[in-house]
Amino acid sequence: MSNRMAGGHKKCLPLIGFTLICLKLVASAKTAPDIPTIDQAYSKISNSITVEWATVPGATSYLLTAEDGDTVIETTVANSPGTVTGLKAATLYQITVRSISATGRSQASPPKQAKTVLAAPILEVSSPSPDSILVQWEAVYMAIGFSVSIMRANGLGRVWKENTTNNSLTFTSLDAGTLYTIKAYAWNANGTPGDDSTCNQRTSPQAPANIQVSFDSGALKASVSWAPTEGAFNYTVMASSDSSKLSCSTTLSTCTISSLQCGTEYLISVLASNDAGSSQSTSAEALKTVACAPGRVTIREDPPGHLSVAWSSVDLGDYYVAFVKSDDGLEVHCNTSLTQCNFLSECGFTYFISVFAYNKAGQSPLGDVVNYTTAPCCPTDINPVLVSSDRVEIVWSPVRGAELYETKAVDGFNVVECNDTAPACTLSALECDTKYNITVYSFSEVRGSNMSCTSRFITTAPCRPEIKNVSKDDFSTINVHWRSTNDDATYTVTAQGEKGRYLCSSRGESCTMGGLPCGSMFSITAVAETQAGRSLPSYIVPLETVPCCPAGLTVTQVTQSVINVSWTAGTGAQTYVTVLESHTGQSKCLTHQNQCLLGCIACGINYTVALKAISATGLTADCTYQAYSSSACCPLGVKLYRLGPNGIRIYWQASRGSANYSTDLYGSKGIFTCAPSAGLSFCDVTEIPCGDVYTVMVSPVSETGLKLTFCPKKIYSVTCSGSTLGMVIYRGKRNAE
């Protein structure tokens, strides 16, 4: 403070100098006020001194000055009494007063000594117990003793006061949790009291009573309650075990401690606290938590269908319950004081096993849920849906627990396998007519294959026959020979063609098939059949029957030495050979058509008629027909003789062989015909007009009455003059038309 005053003083020097100059100028004209007289100076507060003086007439204010040899403190007041503040405690000061008016400031009054009282002790208070408060302070300058008093802060009750020369004092027999007001001051050797210090202090609370502990086994937490304690601001609940300490704090009368450890015994205590401190711990309550979940859970299946579940024992566990739940929702359990339980199981299930320990606190927490999957079930309804010579298709109903099916077919030395997720399998590349032992194993990734599945025998269909040859016995019968290695098989041979399907069967290696139509193409196959099924058909052997003979054949005489042979088409025939043969020789014709002209035919001769129908591959059918007799020879020496004025005789020389003839005369005035009597070689035409030219043709007549028209024609002129009997004039020869 002296520094501030000095600083302030320093700052005011220029102004003060100016004022002094003014005062001197005024003083020369006016009189300063009177000097005050100090009546008394005393100190009631350690940092101030109060001064009393008689009032000076005309003074408007007063300047108080306090000096201790080191510092000067000045204060301006309006009237008496006045107080100088900012002083040091227990310090002797010289006090002076100056009066101030409008005319100036008086001289300092005679000094008066006064000493500031002792400083107030600086208190430190605490409540070491619910019924006591400890008051402590540091030494106070010039103090030889201290007075300390205490009372309830609400003013109720008595006041305790103690004097001491020590620097601490303890008040006992106080009320717990109660707010007290403490006042203390020091006194000096004269017994003068110094400044007092006042503070409030609350006694610490009593320990809570009526402790109640409720344990939640599922959440592993404890709810602790108690009777409220007077003056307690907060409560702290502590749970102590050999390995850990847990706590919770609250302003209420209940608190929950979480995260307790299973299988642990805790001591529960409660502390009450306020701004004075904490109470002593209550009598500890023992709490046993639930046992920990059993560990090292093991599962063993021996024999199949029986599960043995074992686990390790746990602290605080009175007994155990093992739960086994299958994946279809069915659950079973067992109670035991041991560490093992046995259960029945079924194939293809996943079992979830959990083991709990129990005591009076309840059920242990859920430990590891161990699962165990039994082997998948075996298929029982294996059915073949297709059996061939080299392949077997089987199906079965899906079974529980199977993720994959392994199918094996064993014939003694060879093994064929197939794996599939579907309940079906096609075993291929098998041997024909072979008995296989087929087993379907169910498989799961967890448990592997169930090797206890039963098998069944399936025999593949017979092997495919091999046709060695096809022979033809006659026109419509064939013999088929084959080779096969099948046991006890029946063979069926099929000839399939456009005109139908023909069969023969045998248990041997050949069969005969008849009635096949001519001129047809057939595919010959053989199939073997046993109780296991049918084989694949043998490779096709083509068969062609001989062409069919034409159904009809016609021989027509074209000329005396040429005939035309025609026929209907023969099925399967592409080429024909026609042969007419007699004792005089043979006439032959080769053609692709349905007719043929044959020359060098002798008239009046009997011929045998033969025809060969030949297919594109050279198969030949020999066809025979009814004999054919060539026409009679044309007559020679045809002459005309007049028979009277209107008659003509036609005469000829008959050829070899007996024949009937017909004579035709063609003129401009008509056609005239005559036929000789049997055995004669002439015939007469009567009433023929003369004076005309006639074309005359004498033709043999066939047995059917057909008149041949290929004999030569002659032209004659019949005149009307001359003898009535004689030759007719020959005019020339005309080819037959």
XYZ file of C-alpha atoms in Angstrom:
737
model
C 0.000 0.000 0.000
C 2.907 2.363 0.756
C 4.095 1.856 -2.766
C 0.692 2.794 -4.122
C 0.645 5.791 -1.875
C 4.149 6.722 -2.820
C 3.312 6.184 -6.443
C 0.207 8.252 -6.038
C 2.182 10.812 -4.142
C 4.707 10.966 -6.821
C 2.112 11.484 -9.434
C 0.586 14.364 -7.482
C 3.874 16.386 -6.922
C 3.457 18.843 -9.822
C -0.079 19.628 -8.785
C 0.887 19.965 -5.149
C 3.678 22.415 -5.977
C 1.232 24.505 -7.914
C -1.151 24.465 -4.974
C 1.506 25.535 -2.533
C 2.334 28.504 -4.658
C -1.325 29.422 -4.715
C -1.599 29.026 -0.968
C 1.313 31.271 -0.398
C -0.247 33.889 -2.577
C -3.607 33.522 -0.793
C -2.024 33.343 2.633
C -0.621 36.642 2.168
C -4.153 37.827 1.969
C -6.246 35.267 4.160
C -5.705 33.239 7.445
C -5.542 29.346 7.503
C -8.034 27.346 9.731
C -7.231 26.356 13.286
C -5.213 23.269 14.157
C -7.440 20.428 15.446
C -6.798 18.684 18.766
C -7.043 14.894 18.868
C -9.267 13.635 21.641
C -8.486 9.960 21.189
C -7.188 7.464 18.668
C -7.983 3.742 18.901
C -8.095 0.577 16.771
C -10.982 -1.917 16.596
C -9.975 -3.495 13.321
C -6.489 -4.673 12.593
C -6.126 -2.592 9.411
C -7.554 0.752 10.652
C -7.386 3.375 13.429
C -10.292 5.623 14.322
C -9.512 9.217 15.386
C -11.789 11.625 17.281
C -11.204 15.472 17.516
C -13.011 18.685 18.279
C -14.607 20.378 15.292
C -12.666 23.361 13.863
C -14.843 26.271 12.836
C -14.719 26.964 9.130
C -13.109 23.635 8.322
C -14.716 21.829 5.423
C -12.678 18.618 5.745
C -9.820 17.028 7.582
C -6.669 15.251 6.543
C -5.756 12.270 8.718
C -2.173 11.019 8.629
C -0.777 7.760 10.072
C 2.974 7.136 10.141
C 4.839 4.024 11.387
C 8.292 5.151 10.400
C 8.234 3.335 7.100
C 5.045 4.454 5.453
C 2.670 7.414 5.576
C -1.017 6.847 5.043
C -3.294 9.846 4.480
C -7.063 9.936 4.362
C -9.417 12.938 3.928
C -12.675 12.822 5.872
C -15.547 15.286 6.254
C -15.773 15.366 10.035
C -14.906 13.601 13.308
C -14.560 10.738 13.902
C -12.516 9.648 10.969
C -10.825 6.348 10.162
C -7.510 5.689 8.514
C -7.540 2.329 6.723
C -4.975 0.211 4.942
C -2.826 -0.147 8.018
C -0.801 -3.089 9.273
C -2.068 -5.155 12.147
C -0.447 -4.882 15.619
C 1.559 -1.839 14.544
C 2.117 1.464 16.438
C 1.230 4.556 14.416
C 1.688 8.370 14.948
C -1.662 9.953 14.165
C -2.080 13.669 13.182
C -5.017 15.689 11.899
C -5.089 18.836 9.666
C -8.172 20.966 9.107
C -8.945 22.165 5.611
C -11.064 25.082 4.583
C -11.436 27.361 1.626
C -8.626 29.551 2.948
C -6.201 26.698 3.244
C -4.989 23.845 5.406
C -3.849 24.079 9.014
C -0.699 22.722 10.491
C -0.691 19.107 11.808
C -2.199 18.554 15.210
C -0.072 17.279 18.019
C 0.502 13.545 17.311
C -1.360 10.808 19.074
C -0.083 7.239 19.244
C -2.383 4.335 18.553
C -1.738 0.698 17.862
C -3.764 -1.511 15.493
C -5.293 -4.612 17.057
C -4.144 -8.154 16.285
C -5.017 -9.727 12.954
C -7.702 -12.375 12.848
C -6.404 -15.937 12.862
C -6.749 -17.810 9.559
C -8.814 -20.863 10.392
C -8.666 -24.337 9.011
C -11.590 -26.475 10.166
C -12.464 -30.104 9.634
C -14.657 -32.784 11.112
C -12.495 -35.792 11.975
C -15.537 -37.692 13.292
C -19.284 -37.288 13.174
C -19.333 -35.726 16.671
C -16.253 -33.453 16.526
C -14.810 -30.450 14.696
C -11.092 -29.658 14.673
C -10.147 -25.960 14.394
C -6.556 -25.083 13.414
C -4.791 -21.796 12.646
C -1.360 -20.379 12.120
C 0.427 -18.166 14.646
C -0.780 -14.525 14.799
C 1.771 -11.725 15.241
C 1.896 -10.393 18.847
C -0.789 -12.810 19.985
C -0.431 -14.605 23.309
C -3.797 -16.371 23.364
C -6.876 -17.221 21.377
C -10.582 -17.483 21.979
C -12.646 -19.947 19.897
C -16.426 -20.384 20.094
C -18.837 -22.720 18.278
C -22.599 -22.955 17.897
C -25.182 -24.364 15.505
C -25.423 -22.284 12.386
C -29.173 -22.036 12.799
C -28.702 -20.360 16.188
C -30.352 -23.128 18.112
C -28.677 -24.699 21.094
C -25.815 -23.608 23.300
C -22.534 -21.879 22.457
C -19.245 -23.526 23.333
C -16.274 -21.173 23.933
C -12.698 -22.175 24.620
C -9.517 -20.134 25.259
C -6.150 -21.545 24.368
C -2.603 -20.583 23.725
C -2.231 -23.430 21.210
C -2.794 -23.215 17.509
C -5.603 -25.829 17.429
C -8.682 -26.812 19.318
C -11.133 -29.735 19.038
C -14.817 -29.505 19.887
C -16.418 -32.842 20.751
C -19.854 -34.194 21.601
C -21.318 -32.457 18.602
C -24.268 -33.608 16.527
C -23.355 -35.586 13.428
C -24.073 -34.062 10.044
C -24.863 -30.648 11.538
C -23.660 -27.259 10.281
C -21.809 -25.235 12.951
C -20.504 -21.663 12.971
C -16.971 -21.225 14.422
C -15.633 -17.826 15.532
C -12.042 -17.184 16.741
C -9.839 -14.212 17.636
C -6.405 -13.584 19.216
C -5.525 -11.246 22.086
C -2.272 -9.561 22.978
C -0.417 -9.150 26.232
C -2.810 -6.405 27.336
C -5.731 -8.703 26.765
C -6.910 -6.644 23.845
C -8.808 -8.860 21.388
C -7.950 -8.720 17.749
C -10.025 -9.274 14.653
C -12.194 -12.349 14.700
C -12.548 -15.014 11.986
C -15.841 -16.736 11.296
C -16.475 -19.881 9.261
C -19.006 -22.651 8.967
C -18.216 -26.308 9.274
C -20.453 -29.336 9.109
C -19.767 -32.426 11.103
C -19.307 -35.588 9.064
C -22.347 -37.888 8.912
C -22.974 -41.072 10.791
C -22.574 -44.381 8.967
C -25.841 -45.420 7.256
C -27.932 -48.085 8.949
C -30.408 -50.753 7.814
C -28.368 -51.868 4.822
C -30.380 -53.983 2.363
C -28.757 -55.766 -0.618
C -30.737 -57.113 -3.587
C -28.836 -59.067 -6.274
C -29.845 -59.261 -9.954
C -28.323 -62.504 -11.192
C -29.133 -61.890 -14.845
C -27.475 -58.468 -14.994
C -24.784 -59.233 -12.424
C -25.568 -56.140 -10.431
C -26.543 -55.432 -6.816
C -29.051 -52.864 -5.627
C -28.123 -51.542 -2.159
C -30.476 -49.444 0.001
C -30.212 -47.897 3.494
C -31.838 -45.479 5.909
C -30.937 -41.836 5.130
C -28.320 -40.255 7.413
C -28.571 -36.704 8.819
C -26.390 -34.228 7.040
C -25.211 -36.594 4.354
C -24.821 -35.092 0.914
C -23.641 -38.227 -0.865
C -23.425 -41.934 -0.281
C -20.796 -44.313 -1.597
C -21.441 -48.018 -1.813
C -18.381 -50.239 -2.022
C -18.227 -53.879 -3.035
C -14.887 -55.484 -2.191
C -13.582 -58.886 -3.093
C -10.181 -60.504 -3.037
C -9.485 -59.391 -6.575
C -11.429 -56.188 -7.165
C -13.237 -53.223 -5.695
C -16.356 -51.675 -7.170
C -18.348 -48.679 -6.025
C -21.209 -46.391 -6.871
C -22.184 -42.966 -5.555
C -25.565 -41.309 -5.156
C -27.430 -38.567 -3.324
C -30.374 -40.906 -2.780
C -30.763 -43.767 -0.354
C -30.245 -46.486 -2.929
C -27.520 -47.286 -5.413
C -26.776 -50.037 -7.889
C -23.337 -51.581 -8.355
C -22.901 -53.037 -11.818
C -20.310 -55.240 -13.442
C -20.038 -57.640 -10.560
C -18.035 -60.747 -11.250
C -19.662 -64.139 -11.277
C -18.457 -66.735 -8.809
C -17.235 -64.052 -6.381
C -18.019 -63.224 -2.755
C -18.256 -59.484 -2.062
C -18.390 -57.435 1.152
C -20.864 -54.570 0.717
C -20.413 -51.403 2.795
C -21.896 -47.887 2.602
C -20.245 -44.563 3.421
C -22.128 -41.317 3.961
C -20.303 -38.110 3.102
C -20.787 -34.368 3.067
C -18.523 -31.370 2.782
C -16.921 -32.358 6.094
C -15.909 -35.791 4.998
C -17.107 -39.343 5.111
C -18.560 -41.501 7.779
C -17.018 -44.694 8.914
C -17.942 -47.783 6.922
C -21.004 -49.662 7.948
C -20.778 -53.254 8.991
C -20.112 -55.090 5.744
C -22.854 -57.248 4.247
C -21.686 -60.435 2.520
C -22.922 -61.026 -1.052
C -22.297 -64.170 -3.059
C -22.889 -63.696 -6.773
C -24.067 -66.401 -9.119
C -21.509 -68.938 -10.208
C -19.683 -68.404 -13.470
C -20.731 -70.338 -16.526
C -19.092 -73.758 -16.606
C -16.250 -73.934 -19.093
C -14.482 -76.580 -21.168
C -17.774 -78.054 -22.357
C -17.003 -81.188 -24.354
C -19.333 -83.442 -26.351
C -18.698 -87.025 -27.274
C -20.937 -89.312 -29.317
C -20.271 -92.949 -28.506
C -22.003 -94.970 -29.670
C -23.965 -93.127 -32.391
C -27.245 -91.908 -30.992
C -25.816 -91.145 -27.536
C -24.291 -87.801 -26.576
C -22.138 -87.423 -23.478
C -21.749 -83.777 -22.343
C -19.064 -82.891 -19.789
C -17.834 -79.605 -18.280
C -15.526 -78.201 -15.621
C -16.700 -77.412 -12.111
C -17.002 -73.757 -11.033
C -16.712 -71.897 -7.710
C -19.942 -71.246 -5.808
C -21.801 -73.722 -8.027
C -24.211 -75.873 -6.022
C -25.603 -77.861 -8.975
C -25.695 -77.772 -12.790
C -28.341 -77.874 -15.513
C -27.338 -78.840 -19.054
C -29.690 -77.861 -21.891
C -29.579 -79.586 -25.266
C -31.645 -77.991 -28.032
C -31.886 -79.431 -31.523
C -32.229 -77.272 -34.592
C -35.876 -78.270 -34.953
C -36.627 -76.464 -31.679
C -36.946 -79.471 -29.366
C -35.093 -79.006 -26.063
C -34.245 -81.405 -23.243
C -32.216 -80.883 -20.073
C -30.777 -82.650 -17.076
C -30.014 -81.581 -13.474
C -26.963 -82.908 -11.742
C -24.473 -82.115 -9.031
C -21.845 -83.846 -11.157
C -20.083 -82.492 -14.225
C -21.532 -84.819 -16.873
C -24.886 -85.623 -18.503
C -25.969 -88.121 -21.165
C -28.550 -87.507 -23.888
C -30.088 -89.456 -26.760
C -29.467 -88.025 -30.233
C -30.680 -88.543 -33.789
C -28.878 -88.401 -37.107
C -28.754 -85.208 -39.114
C -29.383 -82.807 -36.240
C -27.289 -79.953 -34.922
C -27.519 -79.793 -31.153
C -26.812 -76.594 -29.217
C -25.540 -77.340 -25.726
C -25.411 -74.809 -22.891
C -24.563 -75.540 -19.267
C -25.576 -73.352 -16.319
C -24.427 -73.452 -12.718
C -26.901 -72.612 -9.933
C -26.656 -71.442 -6.340
C -28.843 -69.441 -3.989
C -28.079 -66.281 -5.938
C -29.558 -67.770 -9.071
C -28.443 -68.971 -12.483
C -24.976 -68.419 -13.846
C -24.510 -66.243 -16.945
C -24.755 -67.899 -20.330
C -21.414 -69.333 -21.284
C -20.242 -70.549 -24.627
C -22.994 -72.337 -26.532
C -21.346 -75.421 -27.957
C -22.889 -77.051 -30.981
C -22.523 -80.602 -32.113
C -23.754 -81.958 -35.420
C -24.493 -85.638 -35.674
C -23.734 -87.550 -38.826
C -26.293 -87.004 -41.599
C -28.981 -89.627 -42.016
C -28.614 -92.350 -44.655
C -30.951 -92.518 -47.658
C -33.225 -95.534 -47.335
C -35.432 -95.413 -50.422
C -32.893 -95.685 -53.231
C -34.814 -96.340 -56.432
C -33.433 -96.809 -59.932
C -35.395 -94.725 -62.413
C -33.310 -95.677 -65.428
C -31.076 -98.664 -65.987
C -29.210 -98.939 -69.274
C -26.215 -100.900 -70.450
C -23.691 -98.332 -69.242
C -25.707 -96.041 -67.016
C -27.860 -96.194 -63.897
C -29.963 -93.271 -62.714
C -31.095 -93.496 -59.104
C -33.131 -91.178 -56.899
C -33.925 -91.058 -53.204
C -35.674 -88.831 -50.731
C -33.585 -86.022 -49.196
C -32.336 -86.876 -45.733
C -31.794 -84.669 -42.734
C -28.364 -83.169 -42.297
C -27.007 -84.107 -45.713
C -25.253 -81.353 -47.636
C -23.852 -83.675 -50.264
C -24.402 -87.249 -51.389
C -21.559 -89.572 -52.370
C -22.674 -92.480 -54.548
C -20.362 -95.423 -55.212
C -20.912 -98.377 -57.512
C -18.538 -101.318 -56.988
C -18.359 -104.417 -59.187
C -15.572 -106.118 -57.269
C -12.528 -104.340 -58.657
C -13.763 -101.164 -60.276
C -15.382 -98.241 -58.475
C -17.545 -95.584 -60.122
C -18.427 -92.508 -58.058
C -20.576 -89.426 -58.353
C -21.098 -86.578 -55.890
C -24.046 -84.211 -55.967
C -26.077 -81.971 -53.690
C -29.308 -83.211 -55.269
C -30.944 -86.459 -54.103
C -30.230 -88.113 -57.435
C -27.239 -89.542 -59.215
C -26.389 -90.822 -62.670
C -23.650 -93.431 -62.648
C -22.128 -93.635 -66.092
C -19.319 -95.531 -67.788
C -20.571 -98.768 -66.242
C -20.066 -102.214 -67.670
C -23.057 -103.771 -69.369
C -24.732 -106.860 -67.904
C -22.798 -106.365 -64.645
C -24.022 -106.560 -61.069
C -23.007 -103.498 -59.016
C -23.090 -102.939 -55.280
C -24.392 -99.347 -55.039
C -24.177 -97.310 -51.835
C -25.292 -93.722 -51.242
C -23.370 -92.016 -48.439
C -24.687 -88.786 -46.953
C -22.102 -86.100 -46.268
C -21.969 -82.928 -44.186
C -19.097 -80.501 -43.988
C -19.056 -80.650 -40.200
C -19.279 -84.396 -39.695
C -18.100 -85.833 -43.004
C -19.583 -88.980 -44.545
C -21.906 -91.355 -42.771
C -20.173 -94.635 -43.562
C -22.884 -96.748 -41.959
C -25.283 -96.437 -44.914
C -26.494 -99.713 -46.419
C -26.122 -100.675 -50.070
C -28.232 -102.396 -52.721
C -27.431 -104.415 -55.820
C -28.382 -103.207 -59.287
C -27.541 -105.036 -62.505
C -26.991 -103.021 -65.644
C -28.917 -103.734 -68.803
C -27.481 -106.384 -71.174
C -24.713 -105.636 -73.593
C -25.499 -104.581 -77.119
C -25.573 -107.558 -79.525
C -23.265 -107.523 -82.517
C -24.868 -108.780 -85.749
C -22.322 -110.989 -87.464
C -24.166 -111.625 -90.728
C -27.556 -111.688 -92.423
C -28.193 -114.440 -94.953
C -31.132 -115.021 -97.309
C -32.454 -118.514 -97.664
C -34.993 -117.803 -100.354
C -37.036 -115.028 -101.828
C -38.571 -113.829 -98.546
C -36.699 -115.540 -95.691
C -33.560 -114.258 -93.927
C -31.345 -115.669 -91.188
C -29.757 -113.238 -88.707
C -26.697 -114.275 -86.673
C -25.212 -112.261 -83.783
C -22.625 -112.412 -81.022
C -23.291 -111.538 -77.369
C -21.773 -112.055 -73.936
C -24.985 -111.618 -71.931
C -26.250 -114.178 -69.485
C -29.793 -115.447 -69.818
C -30.887 -112.828 -72.326
C -33.669 -112.886 -74.879
C -32.817 -111.340 -78.228
C -35.275 -109.640 -80.522
C -34.315 -108.896 -84.145
C -36.230 -106.181 -85.953
C -36.370 -105.548 -89.674
C -37.753 -102.062 -90.136
C -38.695 -100.818 -93.569
C -41.137 -98.619 -95.383
C -43.506 -101.533 -95.834
C -43.604 -102.570 -92.246
C -41.807 -104.020 -89.269
C -40.870 -107.682 -88.963
C -39.622 -109.458 -85.851
C -38.044 -112.639 -84.679
C -36.825 -113.659 -81.227
C -34.392 -116.185 -79.789
C -32.461 -116.963 -76.622
C -29.591 -118.196 -78.743
C -27.456 -116.381 -81.285
C -29.627 -116.553 -84.439
C -33.205 -116.363 -85.624
C -35.090 -116.672 -88.918
C -37.438 -114.075 -90.299
C -39.788 -114.695 -93.251
C -42.435 -112.927 -95.285
C -40.325 -109.882 -96.121
C -41.728 -108.049 -99.144
C -39.689 -107.843 -102.356
C -38.097 -104.658 -103.570
C -37.713 -103.180 -100.088
C -34.931 -101.746 -97.938
C -34.775 -102.864 -94.313
C -32.698 -101.862 -91.281
C -31.833 -104.934 -89.262
C -31.151 -104.428 -85.543
C -30.934 -106.780 -82.577
C -31.780 -105.961 -78.933
C -31.019 -108.052 -75.856
C -33.388 -108.048 -72.889
C -33.005 -109.346 -69.333
C -34.756 -108.659 -66.057
C -32.425 -105.677 -65.645
C -33.658 -104.022 -68.825
C -33.035 -103.715 -72.521
C -29.717 -103.221 -74.217
C -28.987 -100.600 -76.773
C -29.886 -101.748 -80.280
C -27.069 -103.294 -82.250
C -25.567 -101.328 -85.035
C -27.858 -101.349 -88.068
C -27.208 -103.818 -90.815
C -28.948 -102.763 -94.047
C -30.882 -105.404 -95.981
C -32.268 -105.174 -99.488
C -34.712 -107.738 -100.812
C -34.702 -108.683 -104.514
C -36.794 -106.481 -106.761
C -40.374 -107.444 -107.355
C -41.267 -109.068 -110.695
C -43.561 -106.931 -112.803
C -47.127 -107.918 -112.201
C -48.079 -107.788 -115.858
C -46.162 -108.442 -119.112
C -47.535 -107.883 -122.632
C -46.022 -109.093 -125.920
C -47.159 -107.282 -129.051
C -46.180 -108.275 -132.627
C -44.899 -105.151 -134.280
C -43.694 -106.694 -137.525
C -43.264 -110.195 -138.666
C -39.813 -110.344 -137.062
C -40.140 -107.656 -134.365
C -42.166 -107.801 -131.195
C -42.671 -105.258 -128.428
C -42.517 -106.548 -124.842
C -43.935 -104.190 -122.170
C -44.483 -104.671 -118.432
C -45.545 -102.880 -115.282
C -42.834 -101.462 -113.039
C -41.358 -103.878 -110.530
C -40.792 -102.420 -107.065
C -37.087 -102.009 -106.400
C -36.103 -102.764 -110.008
C -34.013 -100.317 -111.940
C -32.877 -102.420 -114.911
C -34.708 -105.148 -116.857
C -33.428 -107.940 -119.103
C -36.032 -109.520 -121.441
C -35.304 -112.857 -123.107
C -37.411 -114.717 -125.736
C -36.050 -118.130 -126.476
C -37.045 -120.957 -128.813
C -35.422 -123.870 -130.527
C -34.391 -121.536 -133.274
C -32.510 -119.116 -131.043
C -32.721 -116.411 -128.434
C -33.631 -112.730 -128.505
C -32.542 -110.513 -125.572
C -33.048 -106.858 -124.592
C -31.519 -104.807 -121.655
C -33.344 -101.597 -120.733
C -34.131 -99.146 -117.925
C -37.596 -98.650 -119.349
C -40.747 -100.646 -118.968
C -40.738 -101.929 -122.558
C -38.358 -103.373 -125.082
C -38.356 -104.199 -128.864
C -37.005 -107.618 -129.772
C -36.025 -108.442 -133.344
C -35.089 -111.561 -135.248
C -38.314 -113.194 -134.241
C -39.279 -116.109 -136.429
C -42.909 -116.213 -137.400
C -45.079 -119.035 -136.303
C -42.727 -120.216 -133.514
C -43.415 -120.819 -129.793
C -41.153 -118.805 -127.472
C -40.516 -118.902 -123.744
C -40.679 -115.431 -122.229
C -38.321 -114.569 -119.290
C -37.602 -111.218 -117.540
C -34.946 -110.332 -115.013
C -35.632 -107.410 -112.658
C -32.350 -105.950 -111.406
C -32.013 -103.431 -108.488
C -29.553 -100.559 -108.321
C -27.236 -102.708 -106.225
C -27.390 -105.631 -108.696
C -29.879 -107.872 -106.916
C -31.762 -109.874 -109.582
C -35.196 -111.400 -109.594
C -35.809 -114.046 -112.302
C -39.340 -113.686 -113.509
C -41.020 -116.219 -115.812
C -44.196 -115.705 -117.821
C -46.554 -117.656 -120.137
C -45.010 -118.825 -123.408
C -45.520 -116.675 -126.436
C -46.229 -117.853 -130.022
C -45.129 -115.512 -132.749
C -47.644 -114.646 -135.435
C -48.023 -116.701 -138.562
C -45.879 -115.714 -141.473
C -47.272 -113.335 -144.074
C -48.459 -115.216 -147.208
C -46.481 -115.124 -150.434
C -47.566 -114.893 -154.078
C -50.648 -112.824 -153.556
C -52.554 -112.544 -156.888
C -55.972 -111.277 -157.987
C -58.176 -112.989 -160.584
C -61.401 -111.644 -162.092
C -64.490 -113.594 -161.490
C -66.967 -112.127 -163.864
C -67.674 -108.490 -164.240
C -67.895 -107.681 -160.551
C -65.992 -110.458 -158.742
C -62.365 -110.865 -157.674
C -60.519 -113.900 -156.265
C -57.534 -113.235 -154.109
C -55.033 -116.081 -154.063
C -51.873 -116.609 -151.957
C -49.417 -119.175 -150.924
C -49.787 -120.082 -147.231
C -46.649 -119.940 -145.010
C -45.482 -122.672 -142.670
C -47.774 -123.554 -139.929
C -51.462 -123.413 -139.868
C -53.019 -119.982 -139.818
C -56.175 -118.167 -140.582
C -56.047 -115.265 -142.962
C -58.056 -112.187 -143.676
C -58.041 -110.284 -146.973
C -58.719 -106.578 -147.312
C -59.105 -104.555 -150.529
C -58.930 -100.808 -150.125
C -60.308 -98.767 -153.027
C -61.721 -95.347 -153.627
C -65.190 -96.748 -153.645
C -64.895 -98.731 -150.420
C -63.153 -101.424 -148.444
C -63.865 -105.000 -149.298
C -63.023 -107.943 -147.034
C -63.105 -111.646 -147.381
C -61.996 -114.566 -145.285
C -61.157 -117.978 -146.726
C -62.666 -121.134 -145.566
C -60.520 -123.202 -143.289
C -57.580 -124.756 -145.029
C -57.995 -122.721 -148.255
C -55.528 -120.180 -149.557
C -57.912 -117.971 -151.473
C -61.095 -116.094 -150.951
C -63.530 -114.310 -153.266
C -64.874 -110.761 -153.188
C -68.046 -110.327 -155.148
C -69.695 -107.186 -156.279
C -66.512 -105.213 -156.405
C -66.653 -102.214 -158.736
C -64.361 -102.342 -161.729
C -62.393 -99.476 -163.056
C -60.670 -98.778 -159.707
C -57.245 -99.290 -158.182
C -57.173 -101.450 -155.042
C -54.624 -101.948 -152.279
C -54.665 -105.621 -151.343
C -53.318 -107.028 -148.025
C -53.560 -110.615 -146.876
C -52.891 -110.851 -143.125
C -52.674 -113.753 -140.738
C -55.257 -113.625 -137.937
C -54.074 -114.419 -134.414
C -55.781 -116.876 -132.139
C -57.395 -113.961 -130.349
C -58.907 -112.801 -133.617
C -56.570 -109.870 -133.933
C -55.760 -109.121 -137.536
C -52.106 -108.333 -138.114
C -51.404 -105.302 -140.194
C -47.719 -105.577 -140.884
C -47.879 -107.859 -144.013
C -46.910 -106.240 -147.339
C -49.624 -104.592 -149.484
C -50.003 -104.825 -153.249
C -51.801 -102.481 -155.658
C -53.956 -103.859 -158.438
C -56.067 -102.171 -161.114
C -59.369 -103.719 -161.934
C -60.539 -102.702 -165.428
C -64.000 -102.959 -166.819
C -63.062 -104.207 -170.367
C -61.708 -107.512 -171.543
C -62.423 -110.981 -170.551
C -64.543 -111.598 -167.614
C -62.055 -114.053 -166.299
C -58.394 -113.509 -166.002
C -55.747 -111.736 -164.065
C -56.079 -108.328 -162.739
C -53.308 -106.023 -163.783
C -50.652 -105.648 -161.044
C -49.760 -102.042 -160.524
C -47.118 -102.311 -157.843
C -46.278 -103.069 -154.185
C -47.119 -100.935 -151.191
C -45.511 -101.148 -147.840
C -47.683 -102.056 -144.999
C -48.935 -99.202 -142.985
